[in-house]
Coordinates of N, CA and C and ligand atoms in Angstrom, one line a residue:
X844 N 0.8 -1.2 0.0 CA 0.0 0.0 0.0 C 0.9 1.3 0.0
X845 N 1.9 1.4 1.0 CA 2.6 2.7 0.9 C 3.3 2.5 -0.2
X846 N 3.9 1.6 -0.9 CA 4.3 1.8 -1.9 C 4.0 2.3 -3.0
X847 N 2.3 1.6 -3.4 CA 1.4 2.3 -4.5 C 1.3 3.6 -3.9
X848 N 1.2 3.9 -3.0 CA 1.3 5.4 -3.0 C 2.6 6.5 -3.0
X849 N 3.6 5.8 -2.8 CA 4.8 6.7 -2.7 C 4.6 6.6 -5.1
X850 N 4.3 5.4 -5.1 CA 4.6 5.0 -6.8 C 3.5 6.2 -7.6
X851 N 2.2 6.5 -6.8 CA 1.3 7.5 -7.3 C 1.6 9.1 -6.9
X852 N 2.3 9.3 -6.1 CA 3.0 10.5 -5.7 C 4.0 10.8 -6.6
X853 N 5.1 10.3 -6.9 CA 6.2 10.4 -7.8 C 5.8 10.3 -8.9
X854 N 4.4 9.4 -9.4 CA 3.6 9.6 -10.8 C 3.4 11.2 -10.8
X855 N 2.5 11.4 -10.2 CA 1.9 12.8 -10.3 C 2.6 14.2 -9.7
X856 N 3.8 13.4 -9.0 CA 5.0 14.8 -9.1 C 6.0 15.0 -10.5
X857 N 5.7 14.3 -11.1 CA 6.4 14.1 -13.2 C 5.0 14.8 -13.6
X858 N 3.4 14.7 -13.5 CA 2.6 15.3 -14.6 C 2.8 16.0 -14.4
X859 N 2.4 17.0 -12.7 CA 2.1 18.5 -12.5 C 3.0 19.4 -13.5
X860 N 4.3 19.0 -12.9 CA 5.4 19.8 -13.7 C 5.3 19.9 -15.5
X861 N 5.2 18.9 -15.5 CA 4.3 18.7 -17.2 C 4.2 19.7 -17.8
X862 N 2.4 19.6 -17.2 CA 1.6 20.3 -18.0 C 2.0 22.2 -17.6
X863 N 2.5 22.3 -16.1 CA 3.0 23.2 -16.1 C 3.9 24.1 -16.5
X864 N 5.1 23.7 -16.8 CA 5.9 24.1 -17.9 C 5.9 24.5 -19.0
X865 N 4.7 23.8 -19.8 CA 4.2 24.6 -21.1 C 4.3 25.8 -21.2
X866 N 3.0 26.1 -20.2 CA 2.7 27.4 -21.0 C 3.1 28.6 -19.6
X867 N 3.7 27.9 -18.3 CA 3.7 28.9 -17.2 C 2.7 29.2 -16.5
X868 N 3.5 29.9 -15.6 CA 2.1 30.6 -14.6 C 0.9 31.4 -15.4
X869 N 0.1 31.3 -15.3 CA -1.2 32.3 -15.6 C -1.1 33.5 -14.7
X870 N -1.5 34.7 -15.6 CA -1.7 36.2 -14.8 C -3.0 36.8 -15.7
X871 N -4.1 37.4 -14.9 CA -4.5 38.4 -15.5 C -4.1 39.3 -16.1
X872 N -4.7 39.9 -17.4 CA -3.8 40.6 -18.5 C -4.9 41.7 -19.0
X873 N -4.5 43.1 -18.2 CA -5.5 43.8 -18.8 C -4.6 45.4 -19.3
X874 N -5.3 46.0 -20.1 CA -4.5 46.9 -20.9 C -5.5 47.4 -22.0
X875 N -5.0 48.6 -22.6 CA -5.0 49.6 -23.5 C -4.5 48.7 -25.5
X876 N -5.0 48.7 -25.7 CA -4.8 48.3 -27.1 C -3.8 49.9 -27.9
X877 N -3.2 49.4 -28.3 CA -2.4 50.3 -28.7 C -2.4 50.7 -30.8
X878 N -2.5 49.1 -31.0 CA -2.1 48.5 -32.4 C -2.4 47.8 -32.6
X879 N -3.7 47.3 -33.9 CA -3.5 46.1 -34.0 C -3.1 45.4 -35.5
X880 N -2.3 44.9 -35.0 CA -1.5 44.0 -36.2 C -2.1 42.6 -36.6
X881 N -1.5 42.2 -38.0 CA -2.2 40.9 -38.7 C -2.4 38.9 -37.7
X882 N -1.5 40.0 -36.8 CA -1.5 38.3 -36.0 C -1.2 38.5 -34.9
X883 N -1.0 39.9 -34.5 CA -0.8 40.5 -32.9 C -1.1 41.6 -32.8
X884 N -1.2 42.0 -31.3 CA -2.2 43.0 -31.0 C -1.1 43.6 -30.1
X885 N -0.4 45.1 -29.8 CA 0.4 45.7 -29.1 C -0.5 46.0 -28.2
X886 N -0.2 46.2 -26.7 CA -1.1 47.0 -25.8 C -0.6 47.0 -24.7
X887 N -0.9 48.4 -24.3 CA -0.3 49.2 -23.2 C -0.9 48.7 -21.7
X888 N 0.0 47.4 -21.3 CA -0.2 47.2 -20.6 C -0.6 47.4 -18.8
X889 N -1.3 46.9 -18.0 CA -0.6 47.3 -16.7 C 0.2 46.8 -15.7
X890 N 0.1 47.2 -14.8 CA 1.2 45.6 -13.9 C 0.8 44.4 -14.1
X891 N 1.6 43.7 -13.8 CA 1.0 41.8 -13.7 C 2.0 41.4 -12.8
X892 N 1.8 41.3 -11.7 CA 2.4 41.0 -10.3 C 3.2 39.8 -10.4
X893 N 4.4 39.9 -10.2 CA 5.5 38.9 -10.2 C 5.6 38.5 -11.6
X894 N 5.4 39.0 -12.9 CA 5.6 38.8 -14.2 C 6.1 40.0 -15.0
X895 N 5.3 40.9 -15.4 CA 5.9 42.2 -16.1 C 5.2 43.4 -15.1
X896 N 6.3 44.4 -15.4 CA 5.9 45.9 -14.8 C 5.0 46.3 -16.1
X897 N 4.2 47.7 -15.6 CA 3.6 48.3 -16.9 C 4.1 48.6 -18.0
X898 N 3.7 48.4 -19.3 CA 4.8 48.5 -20.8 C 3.8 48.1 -21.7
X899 N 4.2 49.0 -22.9 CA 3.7 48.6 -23.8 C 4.5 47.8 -25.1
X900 N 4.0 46.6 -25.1 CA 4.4 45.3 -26.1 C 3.9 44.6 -26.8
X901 N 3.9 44.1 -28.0 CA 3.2 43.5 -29.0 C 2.7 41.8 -28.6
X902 N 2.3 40.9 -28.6 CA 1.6 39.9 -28.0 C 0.4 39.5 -29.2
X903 N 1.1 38.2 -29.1 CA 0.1 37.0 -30.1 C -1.4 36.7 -29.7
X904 N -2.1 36.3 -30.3 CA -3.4 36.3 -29.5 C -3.9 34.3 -29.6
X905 N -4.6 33.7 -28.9 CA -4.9 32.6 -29.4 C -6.1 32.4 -30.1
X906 N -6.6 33.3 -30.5 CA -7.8 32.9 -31.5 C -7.5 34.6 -32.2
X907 N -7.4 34.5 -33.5 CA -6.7 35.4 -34.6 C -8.2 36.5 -34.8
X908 N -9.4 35.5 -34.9 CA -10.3 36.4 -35.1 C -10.6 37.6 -34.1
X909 N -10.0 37.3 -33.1 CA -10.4 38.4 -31.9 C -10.0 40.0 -32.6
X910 N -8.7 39.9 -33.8 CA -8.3 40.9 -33.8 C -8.9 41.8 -35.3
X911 N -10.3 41.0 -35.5 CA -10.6 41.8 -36.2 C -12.2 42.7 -35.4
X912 N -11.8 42.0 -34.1 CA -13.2 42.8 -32.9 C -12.6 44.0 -32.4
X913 N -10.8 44.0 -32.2 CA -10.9 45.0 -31.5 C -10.0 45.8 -32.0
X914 N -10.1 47.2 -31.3 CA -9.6 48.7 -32.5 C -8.2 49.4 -31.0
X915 N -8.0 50.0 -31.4 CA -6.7 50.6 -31.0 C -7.7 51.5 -30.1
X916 N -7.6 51.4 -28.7 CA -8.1 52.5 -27.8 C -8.9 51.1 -27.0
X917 N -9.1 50.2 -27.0 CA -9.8 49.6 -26.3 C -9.4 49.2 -25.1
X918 N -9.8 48.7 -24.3 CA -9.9 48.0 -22.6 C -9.9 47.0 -23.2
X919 N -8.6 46.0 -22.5 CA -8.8 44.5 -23.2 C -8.6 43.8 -21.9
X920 N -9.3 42.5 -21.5 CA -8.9 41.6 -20.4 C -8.1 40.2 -20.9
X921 N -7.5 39.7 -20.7 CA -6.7 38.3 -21.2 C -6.2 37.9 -20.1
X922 N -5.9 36.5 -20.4 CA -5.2 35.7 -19.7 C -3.6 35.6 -20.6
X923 N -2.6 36.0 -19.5 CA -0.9 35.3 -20.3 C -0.2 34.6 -19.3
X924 N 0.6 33.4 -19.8 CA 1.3 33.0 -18.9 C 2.6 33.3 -19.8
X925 N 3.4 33.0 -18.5 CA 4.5 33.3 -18.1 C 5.9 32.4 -19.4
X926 N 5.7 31.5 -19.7 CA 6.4 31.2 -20.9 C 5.7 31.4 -22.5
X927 N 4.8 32.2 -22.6 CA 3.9 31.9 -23.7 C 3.5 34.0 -24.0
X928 N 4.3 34.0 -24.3 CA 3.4 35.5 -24.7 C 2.2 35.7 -25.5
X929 N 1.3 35.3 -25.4 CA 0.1 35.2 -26.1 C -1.0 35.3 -25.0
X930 N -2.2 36.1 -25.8 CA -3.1 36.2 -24.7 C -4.2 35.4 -24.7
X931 N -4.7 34.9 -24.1 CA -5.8 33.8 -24.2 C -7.0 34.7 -23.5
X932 N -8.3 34.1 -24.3 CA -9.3 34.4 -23.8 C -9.4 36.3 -23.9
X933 N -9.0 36.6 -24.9 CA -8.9 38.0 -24.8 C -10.7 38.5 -24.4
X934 N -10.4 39.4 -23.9 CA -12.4 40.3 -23.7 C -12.0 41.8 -24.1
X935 N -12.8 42.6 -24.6 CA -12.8 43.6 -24.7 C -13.9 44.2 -23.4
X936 N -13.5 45.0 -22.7 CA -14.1 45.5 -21.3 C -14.9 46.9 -22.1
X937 N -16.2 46.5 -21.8 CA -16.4 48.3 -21.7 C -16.0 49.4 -21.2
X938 N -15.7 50.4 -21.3 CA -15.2 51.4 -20.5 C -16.1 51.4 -19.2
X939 N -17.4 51.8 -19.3 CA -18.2 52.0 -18.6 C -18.4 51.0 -17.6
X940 N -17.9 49.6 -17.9 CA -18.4 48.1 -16.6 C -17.2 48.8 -16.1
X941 N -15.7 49.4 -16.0 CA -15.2 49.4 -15.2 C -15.1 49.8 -13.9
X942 N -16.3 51.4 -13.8 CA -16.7 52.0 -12.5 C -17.0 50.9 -11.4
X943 N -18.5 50.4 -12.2 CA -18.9 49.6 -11.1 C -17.5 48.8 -10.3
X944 N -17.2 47.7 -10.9 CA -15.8 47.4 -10.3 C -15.1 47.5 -9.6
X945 N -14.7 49.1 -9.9 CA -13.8 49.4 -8.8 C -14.5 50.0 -7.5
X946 N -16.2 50.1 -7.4 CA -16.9 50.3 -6.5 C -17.3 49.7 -5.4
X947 N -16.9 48.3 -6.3 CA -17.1 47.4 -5.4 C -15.4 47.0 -4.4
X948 N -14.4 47.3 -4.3 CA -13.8 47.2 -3.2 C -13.4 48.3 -2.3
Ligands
CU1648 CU1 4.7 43.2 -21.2

């Protein structure tokens, strides 16, 4: 018994790292659209705590069509990890949902 379990611990101490490594930590990713280009989107970003300070940089997107939704001046939300400069799950924020938001803390 301890053995299948030390044997299922050491299994699943090899996946974690795995799948993690791909693509890195995940951070919320929100920002200013700056530019948008045929396969990337620049944008002025904000902090992302323990990853990048504020900057503005160009960034791949994972679904290409996003970048014919959004225009240079927008509020963008994404997900980036940390080995993968690409933004996942990009959202375009309204200007206006952001009040509430910050109302609430
Ligand atoms: Cu950056």
């Amino acid at each position: 018994m301890t053995r299948f379990v030390v044997t299922l611990i050491a299994f699943l101490a090899l996946l974690i790292p795995a799948s993690a490594q791909q693509k890195g930590k995940g951070h919320k990713f929100t920002g200013k659209v700056t530019e948008v280009g045929k396969d990337a989107v620049t944008v002025n970003h904000g902090d992302i705590p323990g990853f990048m300070g504020p900057m503005t940089m160009p960034y791949k997107v994972d679904k290409v069509d996003i970048l014919s939704k959004v225009k240079a001046g927008d509020q963008i939300e994404a997900t980036v990890y940390e080995n993968d400069y690409t933004l996942y799950e990009v959202k375009v924020v309204p200007a206006a949902a952001k009040a509430p938001e910050k109302a609430k803390k």
